[in-house]
PDB file of C-alpha atoms in Angstrom:
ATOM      1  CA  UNK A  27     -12.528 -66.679  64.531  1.00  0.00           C
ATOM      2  CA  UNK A  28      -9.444 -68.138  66.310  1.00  0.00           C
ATOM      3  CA  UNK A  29      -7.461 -68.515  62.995  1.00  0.00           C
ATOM      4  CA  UNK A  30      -8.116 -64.878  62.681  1.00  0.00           C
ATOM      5  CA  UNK A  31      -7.477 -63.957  66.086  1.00  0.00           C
ATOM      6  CA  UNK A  32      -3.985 -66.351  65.511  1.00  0.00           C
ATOM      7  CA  UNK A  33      -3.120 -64.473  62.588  1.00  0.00           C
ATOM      8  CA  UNK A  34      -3.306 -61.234  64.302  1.00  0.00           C
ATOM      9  CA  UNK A  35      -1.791 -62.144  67.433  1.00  0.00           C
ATOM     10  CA  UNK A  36       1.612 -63.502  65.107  1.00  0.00           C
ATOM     11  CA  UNK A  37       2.098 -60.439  62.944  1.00  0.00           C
ATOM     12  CA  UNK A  38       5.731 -59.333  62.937  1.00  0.00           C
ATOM     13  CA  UNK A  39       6.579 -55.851  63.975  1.00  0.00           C
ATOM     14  CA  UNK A  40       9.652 -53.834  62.661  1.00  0.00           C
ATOM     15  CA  UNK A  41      11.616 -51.202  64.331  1.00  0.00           C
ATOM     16  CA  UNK A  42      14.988 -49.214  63.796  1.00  0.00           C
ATOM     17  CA  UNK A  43      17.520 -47.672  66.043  1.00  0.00           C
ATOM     18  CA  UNK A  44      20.085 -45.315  64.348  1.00  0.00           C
ATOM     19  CA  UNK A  45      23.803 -45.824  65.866  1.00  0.00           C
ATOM     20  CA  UNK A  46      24.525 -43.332  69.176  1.00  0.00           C
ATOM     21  CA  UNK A  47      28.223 -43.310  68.675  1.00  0.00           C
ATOM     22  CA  UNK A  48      30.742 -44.683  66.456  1.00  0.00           C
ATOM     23  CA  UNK A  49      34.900 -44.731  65.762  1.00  0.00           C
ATOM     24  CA  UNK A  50      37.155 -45.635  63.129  1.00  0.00           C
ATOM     25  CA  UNK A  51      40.317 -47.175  65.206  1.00  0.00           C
ATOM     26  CA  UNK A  52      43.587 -46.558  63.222  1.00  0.00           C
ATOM     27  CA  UNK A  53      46.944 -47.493  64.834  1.00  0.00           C
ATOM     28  CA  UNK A  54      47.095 -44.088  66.182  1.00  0.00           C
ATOM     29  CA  UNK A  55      43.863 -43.942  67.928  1.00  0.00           C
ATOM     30  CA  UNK A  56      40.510 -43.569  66.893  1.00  0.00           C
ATOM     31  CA  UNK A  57      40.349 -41.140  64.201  1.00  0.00           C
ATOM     32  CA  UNK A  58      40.075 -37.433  65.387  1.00  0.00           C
ATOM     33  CA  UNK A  59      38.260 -34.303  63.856  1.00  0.00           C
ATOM     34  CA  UNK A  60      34.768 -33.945  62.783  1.00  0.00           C
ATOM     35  CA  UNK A  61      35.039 -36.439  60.540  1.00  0.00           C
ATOM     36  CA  UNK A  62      35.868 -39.115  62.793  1.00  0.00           C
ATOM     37  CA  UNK A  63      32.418 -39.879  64.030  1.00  0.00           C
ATOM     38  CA  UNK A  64      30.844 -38.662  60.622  1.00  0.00           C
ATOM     39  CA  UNK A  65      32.263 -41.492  58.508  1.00  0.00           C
ATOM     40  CA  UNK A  66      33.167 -44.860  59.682  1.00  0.00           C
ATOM     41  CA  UNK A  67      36.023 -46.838  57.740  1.00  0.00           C
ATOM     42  CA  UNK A  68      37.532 -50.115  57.761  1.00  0.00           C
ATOM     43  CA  UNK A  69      40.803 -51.078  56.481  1.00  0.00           C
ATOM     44  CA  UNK A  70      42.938 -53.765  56.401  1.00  0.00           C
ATOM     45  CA  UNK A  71      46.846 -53.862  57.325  1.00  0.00           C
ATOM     46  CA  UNK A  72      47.644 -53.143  53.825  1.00  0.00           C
ATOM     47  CA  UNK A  73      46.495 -49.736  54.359  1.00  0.00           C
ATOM     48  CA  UNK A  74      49.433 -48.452  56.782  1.00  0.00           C
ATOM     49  CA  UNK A  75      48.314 -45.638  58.852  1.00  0.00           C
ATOM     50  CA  UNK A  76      45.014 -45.713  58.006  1.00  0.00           C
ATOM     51  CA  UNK A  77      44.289 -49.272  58.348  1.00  0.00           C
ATOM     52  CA  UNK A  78      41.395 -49.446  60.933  1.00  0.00           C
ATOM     53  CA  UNK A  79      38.517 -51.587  62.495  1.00  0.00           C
ATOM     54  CA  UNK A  80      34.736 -49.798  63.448  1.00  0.00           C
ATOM     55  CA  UNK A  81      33.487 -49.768  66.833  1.00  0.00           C
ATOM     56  CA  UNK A  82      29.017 -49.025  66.606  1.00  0.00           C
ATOM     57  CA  UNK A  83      27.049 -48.504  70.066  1.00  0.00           C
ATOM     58  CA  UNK A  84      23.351 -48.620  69.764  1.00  0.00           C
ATOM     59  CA  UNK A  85      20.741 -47.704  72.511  1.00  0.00           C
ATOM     60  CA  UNK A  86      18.546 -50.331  72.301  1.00  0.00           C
ATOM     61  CA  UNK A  87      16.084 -48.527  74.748  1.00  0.00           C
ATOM     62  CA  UNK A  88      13.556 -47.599  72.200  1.00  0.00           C
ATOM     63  CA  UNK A  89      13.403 -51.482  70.495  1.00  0.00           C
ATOM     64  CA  UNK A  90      12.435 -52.081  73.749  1.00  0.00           C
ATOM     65  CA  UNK A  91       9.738 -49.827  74.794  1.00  0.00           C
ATOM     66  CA  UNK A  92       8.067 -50.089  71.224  1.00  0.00           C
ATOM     67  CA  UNK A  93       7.715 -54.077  71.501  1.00  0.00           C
ATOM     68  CA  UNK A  94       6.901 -53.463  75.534  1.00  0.00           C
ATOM     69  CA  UNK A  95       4.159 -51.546  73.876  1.00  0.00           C
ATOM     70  CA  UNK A  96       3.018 -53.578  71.079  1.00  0.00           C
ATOM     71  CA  UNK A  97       3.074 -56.910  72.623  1.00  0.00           C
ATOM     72  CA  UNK A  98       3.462 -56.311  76.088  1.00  0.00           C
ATOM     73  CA  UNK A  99       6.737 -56.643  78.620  1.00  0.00           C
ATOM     74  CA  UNK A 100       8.465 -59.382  78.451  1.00  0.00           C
ATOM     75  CA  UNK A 101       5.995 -61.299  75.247  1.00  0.00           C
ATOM     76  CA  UNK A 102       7.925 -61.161  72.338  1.00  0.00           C
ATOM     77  CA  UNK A 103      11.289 -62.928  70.989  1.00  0.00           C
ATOM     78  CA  UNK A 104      12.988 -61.394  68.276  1.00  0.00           C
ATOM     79  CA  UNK A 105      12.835 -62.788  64.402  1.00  0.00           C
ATOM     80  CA  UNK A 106      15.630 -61.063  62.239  1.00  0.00           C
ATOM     81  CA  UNK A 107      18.399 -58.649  63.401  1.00  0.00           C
ATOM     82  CA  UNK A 108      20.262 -56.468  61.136  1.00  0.00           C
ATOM     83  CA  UNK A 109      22.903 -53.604  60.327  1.00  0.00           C
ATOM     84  CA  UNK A 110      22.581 -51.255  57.787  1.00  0.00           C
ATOM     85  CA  UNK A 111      25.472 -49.283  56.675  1.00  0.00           C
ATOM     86  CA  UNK A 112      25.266 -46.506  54.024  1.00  0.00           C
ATOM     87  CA  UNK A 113      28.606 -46.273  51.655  1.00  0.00           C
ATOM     88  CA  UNK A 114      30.194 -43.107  51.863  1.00  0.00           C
ATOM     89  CA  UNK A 115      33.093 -43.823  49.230  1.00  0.00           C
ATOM     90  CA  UNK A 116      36.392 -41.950  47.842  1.00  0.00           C
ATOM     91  CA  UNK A 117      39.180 -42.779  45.822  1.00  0.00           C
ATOM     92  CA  UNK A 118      40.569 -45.520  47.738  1.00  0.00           C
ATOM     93  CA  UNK A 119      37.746 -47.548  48.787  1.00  0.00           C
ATOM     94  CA  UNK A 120      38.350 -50.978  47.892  1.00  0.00           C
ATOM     95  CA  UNK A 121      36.386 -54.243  48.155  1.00  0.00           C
ATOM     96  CA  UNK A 122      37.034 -56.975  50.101  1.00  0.00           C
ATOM     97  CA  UNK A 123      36.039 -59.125  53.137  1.00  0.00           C
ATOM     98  CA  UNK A 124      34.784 -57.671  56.733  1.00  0.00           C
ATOM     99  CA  UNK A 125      33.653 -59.155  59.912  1.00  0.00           C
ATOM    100  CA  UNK A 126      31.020 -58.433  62.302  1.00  0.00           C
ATOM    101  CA  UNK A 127      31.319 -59.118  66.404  1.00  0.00           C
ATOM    102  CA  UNK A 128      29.358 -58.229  69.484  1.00  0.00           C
ATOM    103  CA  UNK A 129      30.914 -56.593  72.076  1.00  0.00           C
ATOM    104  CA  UNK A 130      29.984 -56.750  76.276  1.00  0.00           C
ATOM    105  CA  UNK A 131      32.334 -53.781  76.525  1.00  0.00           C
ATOM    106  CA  UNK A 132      30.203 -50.475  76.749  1.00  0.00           C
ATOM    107  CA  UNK A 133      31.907 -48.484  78.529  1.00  0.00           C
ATOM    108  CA  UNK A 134      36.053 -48.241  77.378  1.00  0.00           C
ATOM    109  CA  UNK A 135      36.029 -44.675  75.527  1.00  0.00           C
ATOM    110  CA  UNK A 136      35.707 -44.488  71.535  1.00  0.00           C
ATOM    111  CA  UNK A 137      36.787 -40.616  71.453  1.00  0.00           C
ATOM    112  CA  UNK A 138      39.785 -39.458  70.193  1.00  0.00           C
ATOM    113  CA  UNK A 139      40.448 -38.658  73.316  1.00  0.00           C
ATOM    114  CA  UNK A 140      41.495 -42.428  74.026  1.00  0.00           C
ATOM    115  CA  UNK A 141      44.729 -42.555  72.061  1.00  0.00           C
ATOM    116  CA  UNK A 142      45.244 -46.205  74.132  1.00  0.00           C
ATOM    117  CA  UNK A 143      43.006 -47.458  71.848  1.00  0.00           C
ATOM    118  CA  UNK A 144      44.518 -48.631  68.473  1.00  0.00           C
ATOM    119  CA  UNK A 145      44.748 -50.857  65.636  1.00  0.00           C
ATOM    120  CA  UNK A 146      47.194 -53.783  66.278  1.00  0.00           C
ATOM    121  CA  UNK A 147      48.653 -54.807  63.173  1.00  0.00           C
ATOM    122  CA  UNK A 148      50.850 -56.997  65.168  1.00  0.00           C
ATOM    123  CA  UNK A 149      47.786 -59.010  66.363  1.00  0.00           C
ATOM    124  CA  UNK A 150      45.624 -61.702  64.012  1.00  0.00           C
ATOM    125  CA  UNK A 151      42.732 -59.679  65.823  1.00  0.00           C
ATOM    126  CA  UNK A 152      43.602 -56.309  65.082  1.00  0.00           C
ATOM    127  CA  UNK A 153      40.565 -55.023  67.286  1.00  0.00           C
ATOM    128  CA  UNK A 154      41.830 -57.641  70.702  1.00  0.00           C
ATOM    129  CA  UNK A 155      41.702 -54.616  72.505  1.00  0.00           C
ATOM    130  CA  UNK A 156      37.545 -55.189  72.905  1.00  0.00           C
ATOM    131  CA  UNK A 157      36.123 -58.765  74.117  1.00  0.00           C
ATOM    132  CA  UNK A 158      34.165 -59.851  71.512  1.00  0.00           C
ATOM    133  CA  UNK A 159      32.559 -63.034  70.067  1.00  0.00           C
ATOM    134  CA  UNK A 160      31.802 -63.215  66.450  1.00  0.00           C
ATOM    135  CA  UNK A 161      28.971 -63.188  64.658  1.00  0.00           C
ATOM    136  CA  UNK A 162      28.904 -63.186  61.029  1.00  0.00           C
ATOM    137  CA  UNK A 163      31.653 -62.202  57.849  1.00  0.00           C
ATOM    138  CA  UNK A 164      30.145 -60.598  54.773  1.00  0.00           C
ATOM    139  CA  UNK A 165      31.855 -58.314  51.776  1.00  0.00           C
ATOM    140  CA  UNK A 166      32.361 -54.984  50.902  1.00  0.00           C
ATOM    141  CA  UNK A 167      32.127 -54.649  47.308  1.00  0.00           C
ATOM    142  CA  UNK A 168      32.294 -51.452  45.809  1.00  0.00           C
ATOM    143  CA  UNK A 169      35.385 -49.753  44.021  1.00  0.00           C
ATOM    144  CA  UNK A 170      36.255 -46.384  43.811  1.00  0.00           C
ATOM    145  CA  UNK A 171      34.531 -42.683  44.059  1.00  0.00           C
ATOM    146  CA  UNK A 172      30.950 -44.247  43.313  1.00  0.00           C
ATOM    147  CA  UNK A 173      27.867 -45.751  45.047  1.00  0.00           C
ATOM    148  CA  UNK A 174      27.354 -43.731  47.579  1.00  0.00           C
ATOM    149  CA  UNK A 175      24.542 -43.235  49.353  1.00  0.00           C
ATOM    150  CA  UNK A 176      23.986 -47.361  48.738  1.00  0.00           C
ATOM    151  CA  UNK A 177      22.926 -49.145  51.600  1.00  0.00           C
ATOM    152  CA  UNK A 178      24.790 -52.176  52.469  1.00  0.00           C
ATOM    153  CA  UNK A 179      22.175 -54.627  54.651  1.00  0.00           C
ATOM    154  CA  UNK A 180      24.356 -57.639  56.877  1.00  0.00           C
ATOM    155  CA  UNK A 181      21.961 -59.861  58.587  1.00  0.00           C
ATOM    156  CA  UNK A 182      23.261 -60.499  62.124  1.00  0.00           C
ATOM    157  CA  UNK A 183      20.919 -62.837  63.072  1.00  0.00           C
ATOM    158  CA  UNK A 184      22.493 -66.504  63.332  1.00  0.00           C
ATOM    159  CA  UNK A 185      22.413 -69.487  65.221  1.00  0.00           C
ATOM    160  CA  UNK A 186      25.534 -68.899  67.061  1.00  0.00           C
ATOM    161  CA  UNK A 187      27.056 -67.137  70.882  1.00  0.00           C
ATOM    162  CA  UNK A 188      27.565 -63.590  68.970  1.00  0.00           C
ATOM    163  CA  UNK A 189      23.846 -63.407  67.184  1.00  0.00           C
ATOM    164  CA  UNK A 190      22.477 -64.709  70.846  1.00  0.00           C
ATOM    165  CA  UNK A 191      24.512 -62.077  72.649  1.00  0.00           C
ATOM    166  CA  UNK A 192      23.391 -59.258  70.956  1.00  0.00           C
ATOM    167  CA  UNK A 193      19.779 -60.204  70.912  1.00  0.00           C
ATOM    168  CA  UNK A 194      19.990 -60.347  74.653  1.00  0.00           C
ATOM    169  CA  UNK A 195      21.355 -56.823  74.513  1.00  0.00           C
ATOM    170  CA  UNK A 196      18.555 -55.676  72.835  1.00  0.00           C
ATOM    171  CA  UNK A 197      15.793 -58.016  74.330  1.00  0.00           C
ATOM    172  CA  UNK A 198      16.770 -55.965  77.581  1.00  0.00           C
ATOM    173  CA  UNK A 199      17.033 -52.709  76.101  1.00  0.00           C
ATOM    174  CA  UNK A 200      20.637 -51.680  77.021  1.00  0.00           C
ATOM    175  CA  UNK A 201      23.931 -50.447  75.070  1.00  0.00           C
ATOM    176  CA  UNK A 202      25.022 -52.929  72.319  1.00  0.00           C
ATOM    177  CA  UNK A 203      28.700 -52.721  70.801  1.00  0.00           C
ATOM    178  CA  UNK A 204      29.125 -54.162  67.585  1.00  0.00           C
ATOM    179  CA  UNK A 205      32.786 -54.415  66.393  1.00  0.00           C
ATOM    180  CA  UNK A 206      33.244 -53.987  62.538  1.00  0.00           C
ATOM    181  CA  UNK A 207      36.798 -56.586  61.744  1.00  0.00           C
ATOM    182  CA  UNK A 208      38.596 -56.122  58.099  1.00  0.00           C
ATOM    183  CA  UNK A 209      38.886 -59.525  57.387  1.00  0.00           C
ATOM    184  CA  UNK A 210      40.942 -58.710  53.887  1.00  0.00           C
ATOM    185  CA  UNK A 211      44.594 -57.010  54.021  1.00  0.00           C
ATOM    186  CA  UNK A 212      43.280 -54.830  51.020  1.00  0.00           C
ATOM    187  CA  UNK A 213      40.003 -53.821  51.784  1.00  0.00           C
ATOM    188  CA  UNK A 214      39.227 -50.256  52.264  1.00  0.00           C
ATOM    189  CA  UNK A 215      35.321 -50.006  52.850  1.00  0.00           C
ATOM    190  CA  UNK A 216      34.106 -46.374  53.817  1.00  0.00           C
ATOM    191  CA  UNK A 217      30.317 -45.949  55.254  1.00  0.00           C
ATOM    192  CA  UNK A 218      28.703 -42.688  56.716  1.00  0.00           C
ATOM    193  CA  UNK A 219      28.932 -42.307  60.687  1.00  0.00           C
ATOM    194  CA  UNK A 220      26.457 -41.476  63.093  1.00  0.00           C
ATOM    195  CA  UNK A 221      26.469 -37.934  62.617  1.00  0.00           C
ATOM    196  CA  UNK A 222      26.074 -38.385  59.194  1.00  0.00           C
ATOM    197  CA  UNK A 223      22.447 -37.449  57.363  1.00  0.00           C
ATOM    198  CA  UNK A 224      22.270 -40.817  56.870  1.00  0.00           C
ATOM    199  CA  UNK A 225      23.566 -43.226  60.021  1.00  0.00           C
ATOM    200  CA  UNK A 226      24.185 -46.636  60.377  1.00  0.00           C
ATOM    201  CA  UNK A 227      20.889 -48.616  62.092  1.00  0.00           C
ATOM    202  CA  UNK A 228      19.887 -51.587  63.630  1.00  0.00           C
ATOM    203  CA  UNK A 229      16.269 -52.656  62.181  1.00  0.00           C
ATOM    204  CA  UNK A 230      14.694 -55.672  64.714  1.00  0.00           C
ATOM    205  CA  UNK A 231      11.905 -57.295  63.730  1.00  0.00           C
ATOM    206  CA  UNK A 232       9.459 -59.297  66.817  1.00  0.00           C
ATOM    207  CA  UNK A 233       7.000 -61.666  66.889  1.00  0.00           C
ATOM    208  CA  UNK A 234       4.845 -62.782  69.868  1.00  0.00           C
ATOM    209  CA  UNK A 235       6.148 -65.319  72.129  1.00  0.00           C
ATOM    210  CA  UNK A 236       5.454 -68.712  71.520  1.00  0.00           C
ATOM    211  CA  UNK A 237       3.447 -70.209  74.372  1.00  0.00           C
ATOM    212  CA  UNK A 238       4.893 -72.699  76.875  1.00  0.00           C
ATOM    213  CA  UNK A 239       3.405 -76.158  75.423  1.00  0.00           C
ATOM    214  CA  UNK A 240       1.575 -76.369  78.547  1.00  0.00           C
ATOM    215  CA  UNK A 241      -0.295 -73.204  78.036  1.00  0.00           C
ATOM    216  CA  UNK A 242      -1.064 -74.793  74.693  1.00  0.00           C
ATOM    217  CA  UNK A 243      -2.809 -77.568  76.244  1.00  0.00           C
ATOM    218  CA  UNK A 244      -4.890 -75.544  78.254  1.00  0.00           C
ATOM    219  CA  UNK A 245      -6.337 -73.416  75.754  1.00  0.00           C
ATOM    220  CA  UNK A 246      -6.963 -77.032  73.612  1.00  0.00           C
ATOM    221  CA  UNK A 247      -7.994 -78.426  76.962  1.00  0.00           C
ATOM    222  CA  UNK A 248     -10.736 -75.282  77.628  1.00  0.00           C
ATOM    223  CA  UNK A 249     -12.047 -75.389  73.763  1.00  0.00           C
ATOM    224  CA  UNK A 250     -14.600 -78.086  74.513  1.00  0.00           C
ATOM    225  CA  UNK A 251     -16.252 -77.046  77.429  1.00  0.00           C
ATOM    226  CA  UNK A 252     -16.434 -73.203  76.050  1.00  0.00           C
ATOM    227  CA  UNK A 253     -17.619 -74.585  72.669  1.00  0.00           C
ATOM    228  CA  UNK A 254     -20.718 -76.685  75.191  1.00  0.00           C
ATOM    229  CA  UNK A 255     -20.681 -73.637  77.004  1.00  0.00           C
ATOM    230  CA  UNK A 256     -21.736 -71.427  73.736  1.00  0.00           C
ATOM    231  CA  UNK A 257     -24.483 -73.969  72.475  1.00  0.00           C
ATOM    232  CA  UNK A 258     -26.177 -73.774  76.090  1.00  0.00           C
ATOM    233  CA  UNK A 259     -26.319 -70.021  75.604  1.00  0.00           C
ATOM    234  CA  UNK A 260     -27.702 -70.946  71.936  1.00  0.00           C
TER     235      UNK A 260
END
């Protein structure tokens, strides 16, 4: 009965969030038009004018209030974190290495509106313009007019001050701001925005929280008496 019970009580629960707003930042700005906010590309220097980092904000409100729900407030940590892009690819997209950092900045403006924001070539971190602490590299590997519609996972969930940040983020059900770095001079990878059919998302997966060792005890502590208790009754 308690190994059930145990087994029940641990099950993990999954839930997505699609992105809320996104930008491609080129050295002009963040990319204007319809399409600015319906794809999301990122390109190193060797692109020119249309080299660019991404910039993803997630509302992390309803991760929240579904674990609240399943597990109560406050009685869950979190178990896996991560970001799933879906290629949206042309003619030049181009493999090559990209970099993934969390953001505390939720509030400078992605628009196009915000032509202050740009793409420093100049810089070794092209996006400096955002604080941001990083949290894992991974690849873009596709080449060419082909493959879209794939969905490329990245697992942001690692033992380090980026991973940590952004669980926080979520843990407390606010605004998280991933920055999307080309980490490769050539690469040229090309995903669907978040006005797209298809957006970027966020799935989080829970467990219950492990109880404080001296909660532990207790319950071990209580098991003989309610086990004397139930053979009374008997």
């Amino acid at each position: 009965m308690l190994a059930a019970t145990a087994t029940a009580a641990w099950a993990e629960v999954t839930q997505s969030v699609n992105a809320a707003n996104c930008a491609t930042v080129k050295p002009a700005g963040p990319r204007t038009g319809a399409n600015g906010v319906k794809f999301l590309n990122v390109e190193g220097s060797a692109n020119g004018v249309n080299a660019s980092y991404g910039v993803l904000r997630f509302d992390t409100s309803p991760l929240k209030t579904a674990f609240d729900a399943q597990f109560g407030a406050g009685g869950y940590t979190l178990s896996d974190v991560s970001l799933s892009l879906i290629e949206s690819n042309a003619a030049f997209t181009k493999p090559g290495n990209i970099g993934f950092a969390f953001s505390p900045d939720n509030t400078t403006d992605i628009s196009a509106a915000n032509t202050a924001l740009q793409y420093d070539a100049a810089n070794a971190l092209h996006s400096h313009q955002f604080a941001q602490t990083s949290i894992t590299s991974g690849s873009f590997t596709t080449t060419g007019n082909v493959n879209s519609g794939q969905v490329d996972v990245y697992d942001l969930f690692a033992a380090n001050e980026g991973s940590d940040a952004l669980v926080h983020a979520i843990l407390s059900g606010g605004i998280a701001t991933l920055i999307v770095n080309d980490e490769d001079p050539t690469v040229a990878a090309t995903w669907t925005g978040y006005t797209n059919t298809k957006p970027p998302f966020l799935t989080v997966k829970a467990v219950q929280a492990v109880p404080e060792p001296g909660s532990i005890a207790l319950l071990l502590g209580a098991a003989p008496a309610l086990l004397a208790f139930r053979r009374r009754r008997a």
